[in-house]
Coordinates of N, CA and C in Angstrom, one line a residue:
Chain A
N1 N -104.9 -28.4 -137.5 CA -105.9 -28.8 -138.5 C -107.0 -27.7 -138.6
A2 N -106.9 -27.0 -139.8 CA -107.8 -25.9 -140.0 C -109.3 -26.4 -140.0
G3 N -110.2 -25.5 -139.5 CA -111.6 -25.9 -139.6 C -112.1 -25.5 -141.0
V4 N -113.5 -25.5 -141.0 CA -114.1 -25.1 -142.3 C -113.9 -23.6 -142.5
M5 N -113.5 -23.3 -143.7 CA -113.2 -21.9 -144.0 C -114.2 -21.3 -145.1
Q6 N -114.6 -20.1 -144.8 CA -115.5 -19.5 -145.7 C -115.0 -18.1 -146.1
N7 N -115.1 -17.7 -147.3 CA -114.7 -16.4 -147.7 C -115.5 -15.9 -148.9
P8 N -115.8 -14.6 -148.9 CA -115.4 -13.7 -147.9 C -116.3 -13.8 -146.6
R9 N -115.9 -13.1 -145.6 CA -116.8 -13.1 -144.4 C -117.9 -12.2 -144.5
H10 N -117.7 -11.1 -145.2 CA -118.7 -10.1 -145.5 C -118.6 -9.8 -147.0
L11 N -119.8 -9.6 -147.6 CA -119.9 -9.4 -149.0 C -121.1 -8.4 -149.2
V12 N -120.8 -7.3 -149.9 CA -121.8 -6.3 -150.2 C -121.9 -6.3 -151.7
R13 N -123.2 -6.4 -152.2 CA -123.5 -6.4 -153.6 C -124.7 -5.5 -153.9
R14 N -124.6 -4.9 -155.0 CA -125.8 -4.1 -155.4 C -126.8 -5.0 -156.1
R15 N -128.0 -4.6 -156.1 CA -129.1 -5.4 -156.8 C -128.7 -5.7 -158.2
G16 N -128.8 -6.9 -158.6 CA -128.5 -7.3 -160.0 C -127.1 -7.8 -160.2
Q17 N -126.2 -7.7 -159.2 CA -124.9 -8.2 -159.4 C -124.9 -9.7 -159.0
E18 N -123.7 -10.3 -159.2 CA -123.6 -11.7 -158.8 C -122.8 -11.8 -157.5
A19 N -123.2 -12.8 -156.7 CA -122.4 -13.1 -155.5 C -121.9 -14.5 -155.5
R20 N -120.6 -14.6 -155.2 CA -119.9 -15.9 -155.1 C -119.4 -16.1 -153.7
L21 N -119.8 -17.2 -153.1 CA -119.4 -17.5 -151.8 C -118.7 -18.8 -151.8
R22 N -117.5 -18.8 -151.1 CA -116.6 -20.0 -151.2 C -116.6 -20.7 -149.8
C23 N -116.4 -22.0 -149.9 CA -116.3 -22.8 -148.7 C -115.3 -23.9 -148.9
S24 N -114.3 -23.9 -148.0 CA -113.3 -25.0 -148.0 C -113.5 -25.9 -146.8
P25 N -113.9 -27.1 -147.1 CA -114.2 -28.0 -146.0 C -113.0 -28.4 -145.2
M26 N -113.2 -29.0 -144.0 CA -112.1 -29.5 -143.2 C -111.3 -30.5 -144.0
K27 N -110.1 -30.6 -143.7 CA -109.2 -31.6 -144.4 C -109.8 -33.0 -144.3
G28 N -109.9 -33.7 -145.4 CA -110.4 -35.0 -145.3 C -112.0 -35.1 -145.4
H29 N -112.6 -34.0 -145.4 CA -114.1 -34.0 -145.5 C -114.5 -33.9 -147.0
S30 N -115.4 -34.7 -147.5 CA -115.8 -34.7 -148.9 C -117.3 -34.4 -149.0
H31 N -117.9 -34.0 -147.8 CA -119.4 -33.7 -147.9 C -119.6 -32.3 -147.4
V32 N -120.3 -31.5 -148.2 CA -120.5 -30.1 -147.9 C -122.0 -29.8 -147.9
Y33 N -122.4 -29.0 -147.0 CA -123.8 -28.5 -146.9 C -123.8 -27.0 -146.9
W34 N -124.8 -26.4 -147.5 CA -125.0 -25.0 -147.4 C -126.3 -24.7 -146.8
Y35 N -126.3 -23.7 -145.9 CA -127.5 -23.2 -145.2 C -127.6 -21.7 -145.3
R36 N -128.8 -21.2 -145.2 CA -129.0 -19.8 -145.2 C -129.8 -19.4 -143.9
Q37 N -129.3 -18.3 -143.3 CA -130.0 -17.8 -142.1 C -130.4 -16.4 -142.3
L38 N -131.7 -16.2 -142.4 CA -132.3 -14.9 -142.4 C -132.2 -14.3 -141.0
P39 N -132.2 -12.9 -140.9 CA -132.1 -12.3 -139.5 C -133.2 -12.8 -138.6
E40 N -132.7 -13.2 -137.4 CA -133.6 -13.6 -136.3 C -134.3 -15.0 -136.6
E41 N -133.7 -15.7 -137.5 CA -134.3 -17.0 -137.8 C -133.3 -18.1 -137.7
G42 N -133.7 -19.4 -137.7 CA -132.8 -20.5 -137.7 C -132.2 -20.7 -139.1
L43 N -131.3 -21.7 -139.2 CA -130.7 -22.0 -140.5 C -131.6 -22.9 -141.3
K44 N -131.6 -22.6 -142.6 CA -132.5 -23.4 -143.5 C -131.6 -24.1 -144.5
F45 N -131.8 -25.4 -144.6 CA -130.9 -26.2 -145.5 C -131.1 -25.7 -147.0
M46 N -130.1 -25.6 -147.7 CA -130.1 -25.3 -149.1 C -129.7 -26.5 -150.0
V47 N -128.5 -26.9 -149.8 CA -128.0 -27.9 -150.7 C -126.9 -28.8 -150.1
Y48 N -126.8 -30.0 -150.5 CA -125.9 -31.0 -150.0 C -125.1 -31.5 -151.2
L49 N -123.7 -31.4 -151.1 CA -122.9 -31.8 -152.2 C -121.8 -32.8 -151.7
Q50 N -121.4 -33.7 -152.6 CA -120.2 -34.4 -152.5 C -119.3 -33.9 -153.6
K51 N -118.1 -34.4 -153.6 CA -117.2 -34.0 -154.7 C -117.8 -34.2 -156.0
E52 N -118.0 -33.2 -156.8 CA -118.4 -33.3 -158.2 C -119.9 -33.7 -158.3
N53 N -120.6 -33.8 -157.2 CA -122.0 -34.2 -157.3 C -122.9 -33.4 -156.4
I54 N -124.1 -33.1 -156.9 CA -125.1 -32.5 -156.1 C -126.0 -33.6 -155.6
I55 N -126.1 -33.8 -154.3 CA -126.9 -35.0 -153.8 C -128.3 -34.5 -153.5
D56 N -128.5 -33.4 -152.9 CA -129.8 -32.9 -152.5 C -129.8 -31.4 -152.6
E57 N -130.6 -30.9 -153.5 CA -130.7 -29.4 -153.7 C -132.2 -29.0 -153.4
S58 N -132.9 -29.7 -152.6 CA -134.3 -29.5 -152.4 C -134.5 -28.1 -151.7
G59 N -133.5 -27.6 -151.0 CA -133.7 -26.3 -150.4 C -133.3 -25.1 -151.2
M60 N -132.8 -25.3 -152.4 CA -132.3 -24.2 -153.2 C -133.5 -23.6 -154.0
P61 N -133.5 -22.2 -154.0 CA -134.5 -21.5 -154.8 C -134.3 -22.0 -156.3
K62 N -135.4 -22.0 -157.0 CA -135.3 -22.6 -158.4 C -134.5 -21.8 -159.3
E63 N -134.5 -20.5 -159.1 CA -133.8 -19.6 -160.0 C -132.7 -18.9 -159.3
R64 N -131.7 -18.5 -160.1 CA -130.6 -17.6 -159.7 C -129.6 -18.2 -158.8
F65 N -129.9 -19.3 -158.1 CA -129.0 -20.0 -157.2 C -128.4 -21.2 -157.8
S66 N -127.1 -21.4 -157.6 CA -126.5 -22.7 -158.0 C -125.3 -23.0 -157.1
A67 N -124.9 -24.2 -157.0 CA -123.8 -24.6 -156.2 C -123.0 -25.7 -156.9
E68 N -121.7 -25.7 -156.5 CA -120.8 -26.7 -157.1 C -119.8 -27.1 -156.1
F69 N -119.2 -28.3 -156.2 CA -118.1 -28.7 -155.4 C -117.2 -29.5 -156.3
P70 N -116.2 -28.8 -156.9 CA -115.4 -29.5 -157.9 C -114.4 -30.4 -157.3
K71 N -113.8 -31.2 -158.1 CA -112.8 -32.2 -157.7 C -111.7 -31.5 -156.9
E72 N -111.3 -30.4 -157.4 CA -110.2 -29.6 -156.8 C -110.8 -28.2 -156.4
G73 N -110.5 -27.7 -155.3 CA -110.9 -26.4 -154.9 C -112.1 -26.4 -154.0
P74 N -112.5 -25.2 -153.6 CA -113.6 -25.0 -152.7 C -115.0 -25.3 -153.3
S75 N -115.9 -25.4 -152.5 CA -117.3 -25.4 -152.9 C -117.8 -24.0 -153.1
I76 N -118.5 -23.7 -154.1 CA -119.0 -22.4 -154.5 C -120.5 -22.3 -154.5
L77 N -121.0 -21.3 -153.8 CA -122.5 -21.0 -153.9 C -122.6 -19.7 -154.7
R78 N -123.3 -19.8 -155.7 CA -123.4 -18.6 -156.7 C -124.8 -18.1 -156.7
I79 N -124.9 -16.8 -156.5 CA -126.3 -16.2 -156.6 C -126.2 -15.1 -157.7
Q80 N -127.0 -15.3 -158.7 CA -127.0 -14.4 -159.8 C -128.1 -13.3 -159.6
Q81 N -127.8 -12.1 -160.1 CA -128.8 -11.1 -160.1 C -129.4 -10.9 -158.7
V82 N -128.6 -10.7 -157.7 CA -129.0 -10.6 -156.4 C -130.1 -9.6 -156.1
V83 N -131.0 -9.9 -155.2 CA -132.1 -9.0 -154.8 C -132.0 -8.8 -153.3
R84 N -132.7 -7.8 -152.8 CA -132.5 -7.4 -151.3 C -132.9 -8.6 -150.5
G85 N -133.8 -9.4 -150.9 CA -134.2 -10.6 -150.1 C -133.2 -11.6 -149.9
D86 N -132.1 -11.5 -150.7 CA -131.0 -12.5 -150.6 C -130.1 -12.1 -149.5
S87 N -130.2 -11.0 -148.9 CA -129.4 -10.6 -147.7 C -129.6 -11.5 -146.6
A88 N -128.5 -12.2 -146.2 CA -128.6 -13.2 -145.1 C -127.2 -13.6 -144.8
A89 N -127.1 -14.5 -143.8 CA -125.8 -15.2 -143.5 C -125.9 -16.5 -144.2
Y90 N -124.8 -16.9 -144.9 CA -124.8 -18.2 -145.6 C -123.7 -19.0 -144.9
F91 N -124.1 -20.2 -144.4 CA -123.2 -21.0 -143.7 C -122.9 -22.3 -144.5
C92 N -121.7 -22.7 -144.4 CA -121.2 -23.9 -145.0 C -120.9 -24.9 -143.9
A93 N -121.2 -26.2 -144.0 CA -120.7 -27.2 -143.1 C -120.1 -28.3 -143.8
S94 N -119.2 -29.0 -143.2 CA -118.7 -30.2 -143.8 C -118.7 -31.4 -142.9
S95 N -118.7 -32.6 -143.4 CA -118.6 -33.8 -142.6 C -117.8 -34.8 -143.4
P96 N -117.2 -35.7 -142.6 CA -116.3 -36.7 -143.3 C -117.1 -37.9 -143.9
L97 N -118.3 -38.1 -143.3 CA -119.2 -39.2 -143.8 C -120.6 -38.6 -144.1
Q98 N -121.3 -39.4 -144.9 CA -122.7 -38.9 -145.2 C -123.5 -38.8 -144.0
G99 N -123.5 -39.8 -143.1 CA -124.3 -39.7 -141.9 C -123.6 -39.4 -140.7
A100 N -122.6 -38.6 -140.8 CA -121.8 -38.3 -139.6 C -122.6 -37.6 -138.5
N101 N -122.2 -37.9 -137.3 CA -122.9 -37.4 -136.1 C -122.9 -35.9 -136.0
E102 N -121.9 -35.2 -136.6 CA -121.9 -33.8 -136.5 C -121.4 -33.2 -137.8
Q103 N -121.8 -32.0 -138.0 CA -121.3 -31.2 -139.1 C -120.6 -30.1 -138.6
Y104 N -119.4 -29.8 -139.1 CA -118.6 -28.7 -138.7 C -118.9 -27.5 -139.5
F105 N -119.3 -26.4 -138.8 CA -119.7 -25.2 -139.5 C -118.5 -24.3 -139.7
G106 N -118.6 -23.6 -140.8 CA -117.7 -22.4 -141.0 C -118.3 -21.2 -140.4
P107 N -117.5 -20.1 -140.4 CA -117.9 -18.9 -139.7 C -119.0 -18.1 -140.4
G108 N -119.4 -18.5 -141.6 CA -120.4 -17.9 -142.4 C -120.0 -16.7 -143.2
T109 N -120.8 -16.4 -144.3 CA -120.6 -15.2 -145.1 C -121.8 -14.4 -145.0
R110 N -121.7 -13.1 -144.6 CA -122.8 -12.3 -144.4 C -122.9 -11.4 -145.7
L111 N -124.0 -11.7 -146.4 CA -124.2 -11.0 -147.7 C -125.2 -9.9 -147.5
T112 N -124.9 -8.7 -147.9 CA -125.7 -7.6 -147.9 C -126.0 -7.1 -149.3
V113 N -127.2 -7.0 -149.7 CA -127.6 -6.5 -151.0 C -128.1 -5.1 -150.8
T114 N -127.5 -4.1 -151.5 CA -127.9 -2.7 -151.4 C -128.7 -2.3 -152.6
Chain B
A1 N -145.7 -28.3 -141.9 CA -145.7 -28.5 -140.4 C -144.2 -28.4 -139.9
Q2 N -144.1 -27.8 -138.7 CA -142.8 -27.6 -138.1 C -142.2 -28.9 -137.8
K3 N -141.0 -29.1 -138.2 CA -140.3 -30.3 -137.8 C -139.6 -30.2 -136.5
I4 N -139.1 -29.0 -136.2 CA -138.4 -28.7 -135.0 C -139.0 -27.5 -134.3
T5 N -139.5 -27.7 -133.1 CA -140.2 -26.6 -132.4 C -139.5 -26.2 -131.2
Q6 N -139.1 -24.9 -131.1 CA -138.5 -24.3 -129.9 C -139.5 -23.3 -129.5
T7 N -140.2 -23.5 -128.4 CA -141.3 -22.6 -128.0 C -140.9 -21.4 -127.2
Q8 N -139.6 -21.3 -126.8 CA -139.1 -20.2 -126.0 C -138.3 -19.3 -126.8
P9 N -138.8 -18.2 -127.2 CA -138.0 -17.2 -128.0 C -136.9 -16.7 -127.2
G10 N -137.1 -16.4 -125.9 CA -136.1 -15.9 -125.0 C -136.2 -16.5 -123.6
M11 N -135.0 -16.6 -123.0 CA -135.0 -17.2 -121.6 C -134.0 -16.4 -120.8
F12 N -134.3 -16.2 -119.6 CA -133.4 -15.5 -118.6 C -133.0 -16.6 -117.6
V13 N -131.7 -16.5 -117.2 CA -131.3 -17.4 -116.1 C -130.2 -16.6 -115.2
Q14 N -130.3 -16.9 -114.0 CA -129.3 -16.3 -113.1 C -128.0 -17.1 -113.2
E15 N -126.9 -16.3 -113.2 CA -125.6 -17.0 -113.3 C -125.5 -18.1 -112.2
K16 N -124.8 -19.2 -112.5 CA -124.6 -20.3 -111.7 C -125.8 -21.2 -111.5
E17 N -127.0 -20.8 -112.0 CA -128.1 -21.7 -112.0 C -128.2 -22.5 -113.2
A18 N -129.1 -23.6 -113.2 CA -129.3 -24.4 -114.3 C -130.5 -23.9 -115.1
V19 N -130.5 -24.2 -116.4 CA -131.6 -23.8 -117.3 C -131.9 -24.9 -118.3
T20 N -133.1 -25.0 -118.6 CA -133.6 -26.0 -119.6 C -134.1 -25.3 -120.8
L21 N -133.6 -25.6 -122.0 CA -134.1 -25.1 -123.2 C -134.9 -26.2 -123.9
D22 N -136.2 -25.9 -124.3 CA -137.1 -26.9 -124.8 C -136.9 -27.1 -126.3
C23 N -137.2 -28.3 -126.7 CA -137.1 -28.7 -128.1 C -138.0 -29.9 -128.3
T24 N -139.0 -29.8 -129.3 CA -139.7 -31.0 -129.7 C -139.5 -31.1 -131.2
Y25 N -139.7 -32.4 -131.6 CA -139.4 -32.6 -133.0 C -140.5 -33.6 -133.6
D26 N -140.5 -33.6 -134.9 CA -141.5 -34.4 -135.6 C -140.8 -35.2 -136.7
T27 N -140.9 -36.5 -136.7 CA -140.3 -37.3 -137.8 C -141.0 -38.6 -137.8
S28 N -141.0 -39.2 -139.0 CA -141.5 -40.6 -139.1 C -140.4 -41.6 -139.3
D29 N -139.1 -41.1 -139.3 CA -138.0 -41.9 -139.5 C -137.7 -42.7 -138.1
Q30 N -137.2 -43.9 -138.2 CA -136.8 -44.6 -137.1 C -135.4 -44.2 -136.6
S31 N -134.6 -43.9 -137.6 CA -133.2 -43.5 -137.3 C -133.0 -42.0 -137.6
Y32 N -132.7 -41.3 -136.6 CA -132.4 -39.8 -136.7 C -131.5 -39.4 -135.7
G33 N -131.0 -38.2 -135.8 CA -130.1 -37.6 -134.9 C -130.5 -36.2 -134.4
L34 N -130.3 -35.9 -133.2 CA -130.7 -34.6 -132.6 C -129.4 -33.9 -132.2
F35 N -129.4 -32.6 -132.4 CA -128.2 -31.8 -132.1 C -128.7 -30.5 -131.4
W36 N -127.7 -29.9 -130.7 CA -127.8 -28.5 -130.2 C -126.6 -27.8 -130.6
Y37 N -126.9 -26.5 -131.1 CA -125.8 -25.6 -131.5 C -126.0 -24.3 -130.8
K38 N -124.8 -23.7 -130.5 CA -124.8 -22.4 -129.9 C -124.3 -21.4 -130.9
Q39 N -125.0 -20.2 -131.0 CA -124.6 -19.1 -131.9 C -124.4 -17.9 -131.0
P40 N -123.2 -17.5 -130.7 CA -123.0 -16.3 -129.9 C -123.2 -15.1 -130.9
S41 N -123.0 -13.9 -130.3 CA -123.3 -12.7 -131.1 C -122.3 -12.5 -132.2
S42 N -121.2 -13.2 -132.2 CA -120.2 -13.1 -133.2 C -120.7 -13.9 -134.5
G43 N -121.7 -14.8 -134.3 CA -122.3 -15.4 -135.5 C -121.9 -16.8 -135.8
E44 N -120.8 -17.3 -135.3 CA -120.5 -18.7 -135.7 C -121.4 -19.7 -135.0
M45 N -121.5 -20.9 -135.6 CA -122.3 -22.0 -135.1 C -121.4 -22.9 -134.4
I46 N -121.6 -23.2 -133.1 CA -120.8 -24.0 -132.3 C -121.6 -25.3 -131.9
F47 N -121.0 -26.4 -132.3 CA -121.7 -27.7 -132.0 C -121.6 -28.0 -130.5
L48 N -122.7 -28.3 -129.8 CA -122.7 -28.6 -128.4 C -122.8 -30.1 -128.0
I49 N -123.8 -30.7 -128.6 CA -124.1 -32.1 -128.2 C -125.0 -32.8 -129.2
Y50 N -124.8 -34.1 -129.2 CA -125.6 -34.9 -130.2 C -126.2 -36.1 -129.4
Q51 N -127.4 -36.5 -129.9 CA -128.1 -37.6 -129.4 C -128.7 -38.4 -130.5
G52 N -128.3 -39.7 -130.6 CA -128.9 -40.6 -131.7 C -130.2 -41.2 -131.2
S53 N -131.0 -41.5 -132.1 CA -132.4 -41.9 -131.8 C -132.3 -43.3 -131.1
Y54 N -131.3 -44.1 -131.3 CA -131.2 -45.4 -130.7 C -130.4 -45.4 -129.4
D55 N -129.8 -44.2 -129.1 CA -129.0 -44.1 -127.9 C -130.0 -44.2 -126.7
E56 N -129.6 -45.1 -125.8 CA -130.5 -45.3 -124.6 C -130.1 -44.3 -123.5
Q57 N -128.9 -43.9 -123.4 CA -128.5 -43.0 -122.4 C -128.6 -41.5 -122.9
N58 N -128.9 -40.6 -122.0 CA -128.9 -39.2 -122.4 C -127.5 -38.8 -122.6
A59 N -127.3 -38.0 -123.7 CA -126.0 -37.5 -124.0 C -125.6 -36.4 -123.0
T60 N -124.3 -36.4 -122.7 CA -123.7 -35.3 -121.8 C -122.4 -34.9 -122.4
E61 N -122.2 -33.6 -122.3 CA -120.9 -33.0 -122.7 C -120.6 -31.9 -121.7
G62 N -119.8 -32.2 -120.7 CA -119.4 -31.1 -119.8 C -120.7 -30.6 -119.1
R63 N -120.9 -29.3 -119.2 CA -122.1 -28.7 -118.5 C -123.4 -28.9 -119.3
Y64 N -123.3 -29.5 -120.4 CA -124.5 -29.7 -121.3 C -124.9 -31.1 -121.2
S65 N -126.3 -31.2 -121.1 CA -126.8 -32.6 -121.2 C -128.1 -32.5 -122.0
L66 N -128.5 -33.6 -122.6 CA -129.6 -33.6 -123.5 C -130.7 -34.5 -122.8
N67 N -131.8 -34.0 -122.5 CA -132.9 -34.8 -121.8 C -133.7 -35.3 -123.0
F68 N -133.4 -36.6 -123.4 CA -134.1 -37.2 -124.5 C -135.3 -38.0 -124.1
Q69 N -136.5 -37.6 -124.5 CA -137.7 -38.4 -124.2 C -138.3 -38.8 -125.5
K70 N -138.0 -40.0 -126.0 CA -138.3 -40.4 -127.3 C -139.8 -40.5 -127.5
A71 N -140.5 -41.0 -126.6 CA -142.0 -41.2 -126.7 C -142.7 -39.8 -126.9
R72 N -142.1 -38.8 -126.2 CA -142.7 -37.5 -126.2 C -142.1 -36.7 -127.4
K73 N -141.1 -37.2 -128.0 CA -140.4 -36.5 -129.1 C -139.9 -35.2 -128.6
S74 N -139.2 -35.3 -127.5 CA -138.6 -34.0 -127.0 C -137.1 -34.3 -126.8
A75 N -136.3 -33.2 -126.9 CA -134.8 -33.3 -126.8 C -134.4 -32.0 -126.1
N76 N -134.7 -31.8 -124.9 CA -134.4 -30.5 -124.2 C -132.9 -30.5 -123.8
L77 N -132.3 -29.3 -123.9 CA -131.0 -29.0 -123.5 C -130.9 -28.5 -122.1
V78 N -130.1 -29.1 -121.3 CA -129.9 -28.6 -119.9 C -128.5 -28.1 -119.8
I79 N -128.4 -26.8 -119.4 CA -127.1 -26.2 -119.1 C -127.0 -26.0 -117.6
S80 N -126.0 -26.7 -117.0 CA -125.9 -26.5 -115.6 C -124.9 -25.4 -115.3
A81 N -125.0 -24.8 -114.1 CA -124.1 -23.8 -113.6 C -123.8 -22.8 -114.7
S82 N -124.9 -22.0 -115.1 CA -124.8 -21.1 -116.2 C -123.7 -20.1 -116.0
Q83 N -123.0 -19.7 -117.1 CA -122.0 -18.7 -117.0 C -122.4 -17.5 -117.9
L84 N -121.8 -16.4 -117.7 CA -122.1 -15.2 -118.5 C -121.9 -15.5 -120.0
G85 N -120.8 -16.2 -120.3 CA -120.5 -16.6 -121.6 C -121.5 -17.5 -122.3
D86 N -122.5 -18.0 -121.6 CA -123.5 -18.8 -122.2 C -124.6 -18.0 -122.9
S87 N -124.6 -16.7 -122.6 CA -125.5 -15.9 -123.3 C -125.3 -16.0 -124.8
A88 N -126.4 -16.4 -125.5 CA -126.3 -16.7 -126.9 C -127.6 -17.2 -127.5
M89 N -127.6 -17.4 -128.7 CA -128.8 -18.1 -129.4 C -128.5 -19.6 -129.4
Y90 N -129.5 -20.4 -129.1 CA -129.3 -21.8 -129.1 C -130.3 -22.4 -130.1
F91 N -129.8 -23.3 -130.9 CA -130.6 -24.0 -131.9 C -130.6 -25.5 -131.7
C92 N -131.8 -26.0 -131.7 CA -132.1 -27.4 -131.8 C -132.2 -27.9 -133.2
A93 N -131.6 -29.0 -133.6 CA -131.6 -29.4 -135.0 C -131.8 -31.0 -135.0
M94 N -132.3 -31.4 -136.1 CA -132.5 -32.8 -136.3 C -132.0 -33.2 -137.7
R95 N -131.2 -34.3 -137.7 CA -130.7 -34.9 -139.0 C -131.6 -36.0 -139.3
E96 N -132.2 -36.0 -140.5 CA -133.0 -37.1 -141.0 C -132.6 -37.4 -142.4
G97 N -133.0 -38.6 -142.9 CA -132.6 -39.0 -144.2 C -132.2 -40.4 -144.3
S98 N -131.5 -40.8 -145.3 CA -131.0 -42.2 -145.4 C -129.7 -42.2 -146.1
W99 N -129.0 -43.4 -146.0 CA -127.8 -43.6 -146.6 C -127.9 -43.5 -148.1
T100 N -129.0 -43.9 -148.7 CA -129.2 -43.9 -150.1 C -129.6 -42.5 -150.6
G101 N -130.5 -41.8 -149.8 CA -131.0 -40.5 -150.3 C -130.2 -39.3 -149.8
G102 N -129.4 -39.6 -148.8 CA -128.6 -38.5 -148.3 C -129.3 -37.9 -147.0
F103 N -128.5 -37.2 -146.3 CA -129.0 -36.6 -145.0 C -129.1 -35.1 -145.1
K104 N -130.1 -34.5 -144.3 CA -130.1 -33.1 -144.2 C -130.4 -32.7 -142.8
T105 N -130.0 -31.6 -142.3 CA -130.2 -31.2 -141.0 C -131.2 -30.0 -141.0
I106 N -132.3 -30.2 -140.1 CA -133.3 -29.2 -140.0 C -133.2 -28.5 -138.7
F107 N -133.3 -27.1 -138.7 CA -133.1 -26.4 -137.5 C -134.4 -25.8 -137.0
G108 N -134.4 -25.6 -135.7 CA -135.5 -24.9 -135.1 C -135.3 -23.4 -135.2
A109 N -136.2 -22.6 -134.7 CA -136.1 -21.1 -134.8 C -135.2 -20.5 -133.8
G110 N -134.8 -21.3 -132.8 CA -133.8 -20.8 -131.8 C -134.5 -20.3 -130.5
T111 N -133.7 -20.3 -129.5 CA -134.0 -19.7 -128.2 C -132.8 -18.8 -127.8
R112 N -133.1 -17.5 -127.5 CA -132.1 -16.6 -127.1 C -132.0 -16.7 -125.5
L113 N -130.8 -17.1 -125.0 CA -130.6 -17.2 -123.6 C -129.8 -16.0 -123.1
F114 N -130.3 -15.4 -122.0 CA -129.6 -14.3 -121.4 C -129.2 -14.7 -120.0
V115 N -128.0 -14.7 -119.7 CA -127.5 -15.0 -118.3 C -127.2 -13.8 -117.5
K116 N -127.9 -13.7 -116.4 CA -127.8 -12.4 -115.6 C -126.7 -12.6 -114.5
A117 N -125.9 -11.6 -114.3 CA -124.9 -11.6 -113.2 C -125.5 -11.5 -111.8

């Protein structure tokens, strides 16, 4: 049973380019969470999605960031016109239920903006 | 205001000894969950232990136990018989929310644990 998968594991983008981060939840999980971790800091909640729905995006920056979780395929976190401050590790987690006791984390995508 | 506070940026422990990592939290919810995660240098987040706010017994998972003191709003992680492989960053986290509004997990800033041989 594969765990949460994220790709790419490392992504380098120049300022102004777009970054697309993908997350495939564990089999049977329909709840996905995205977190951002800046260097030497804890994870910060960004967005919570169920299939085809954004439930809570209170942690998402108002501009340039968007997320989706389509009926088929992985969840996508999209960052348009990246800036150096977007450099961070982005983690995806999934759970089978809304209030599940644990969230299973993916290995993360490390985004570097040059 | 900080929701999750980890006051120890770094901790040292001798191999085979026990160590306690501190965590205090702040919430007005009656129902919430507390977690500890381990993040080794490779970067992945590893779930260690969970404590529900209504659980009367302290959670234990192998060498990990959670010292839950609800009145003091603390959820300290105790690692017994430390091993060199325990050297990592440890994050305390709290899940709050509701079935209608959805849940989110809030993380502390972390404690870096160094295990000495």
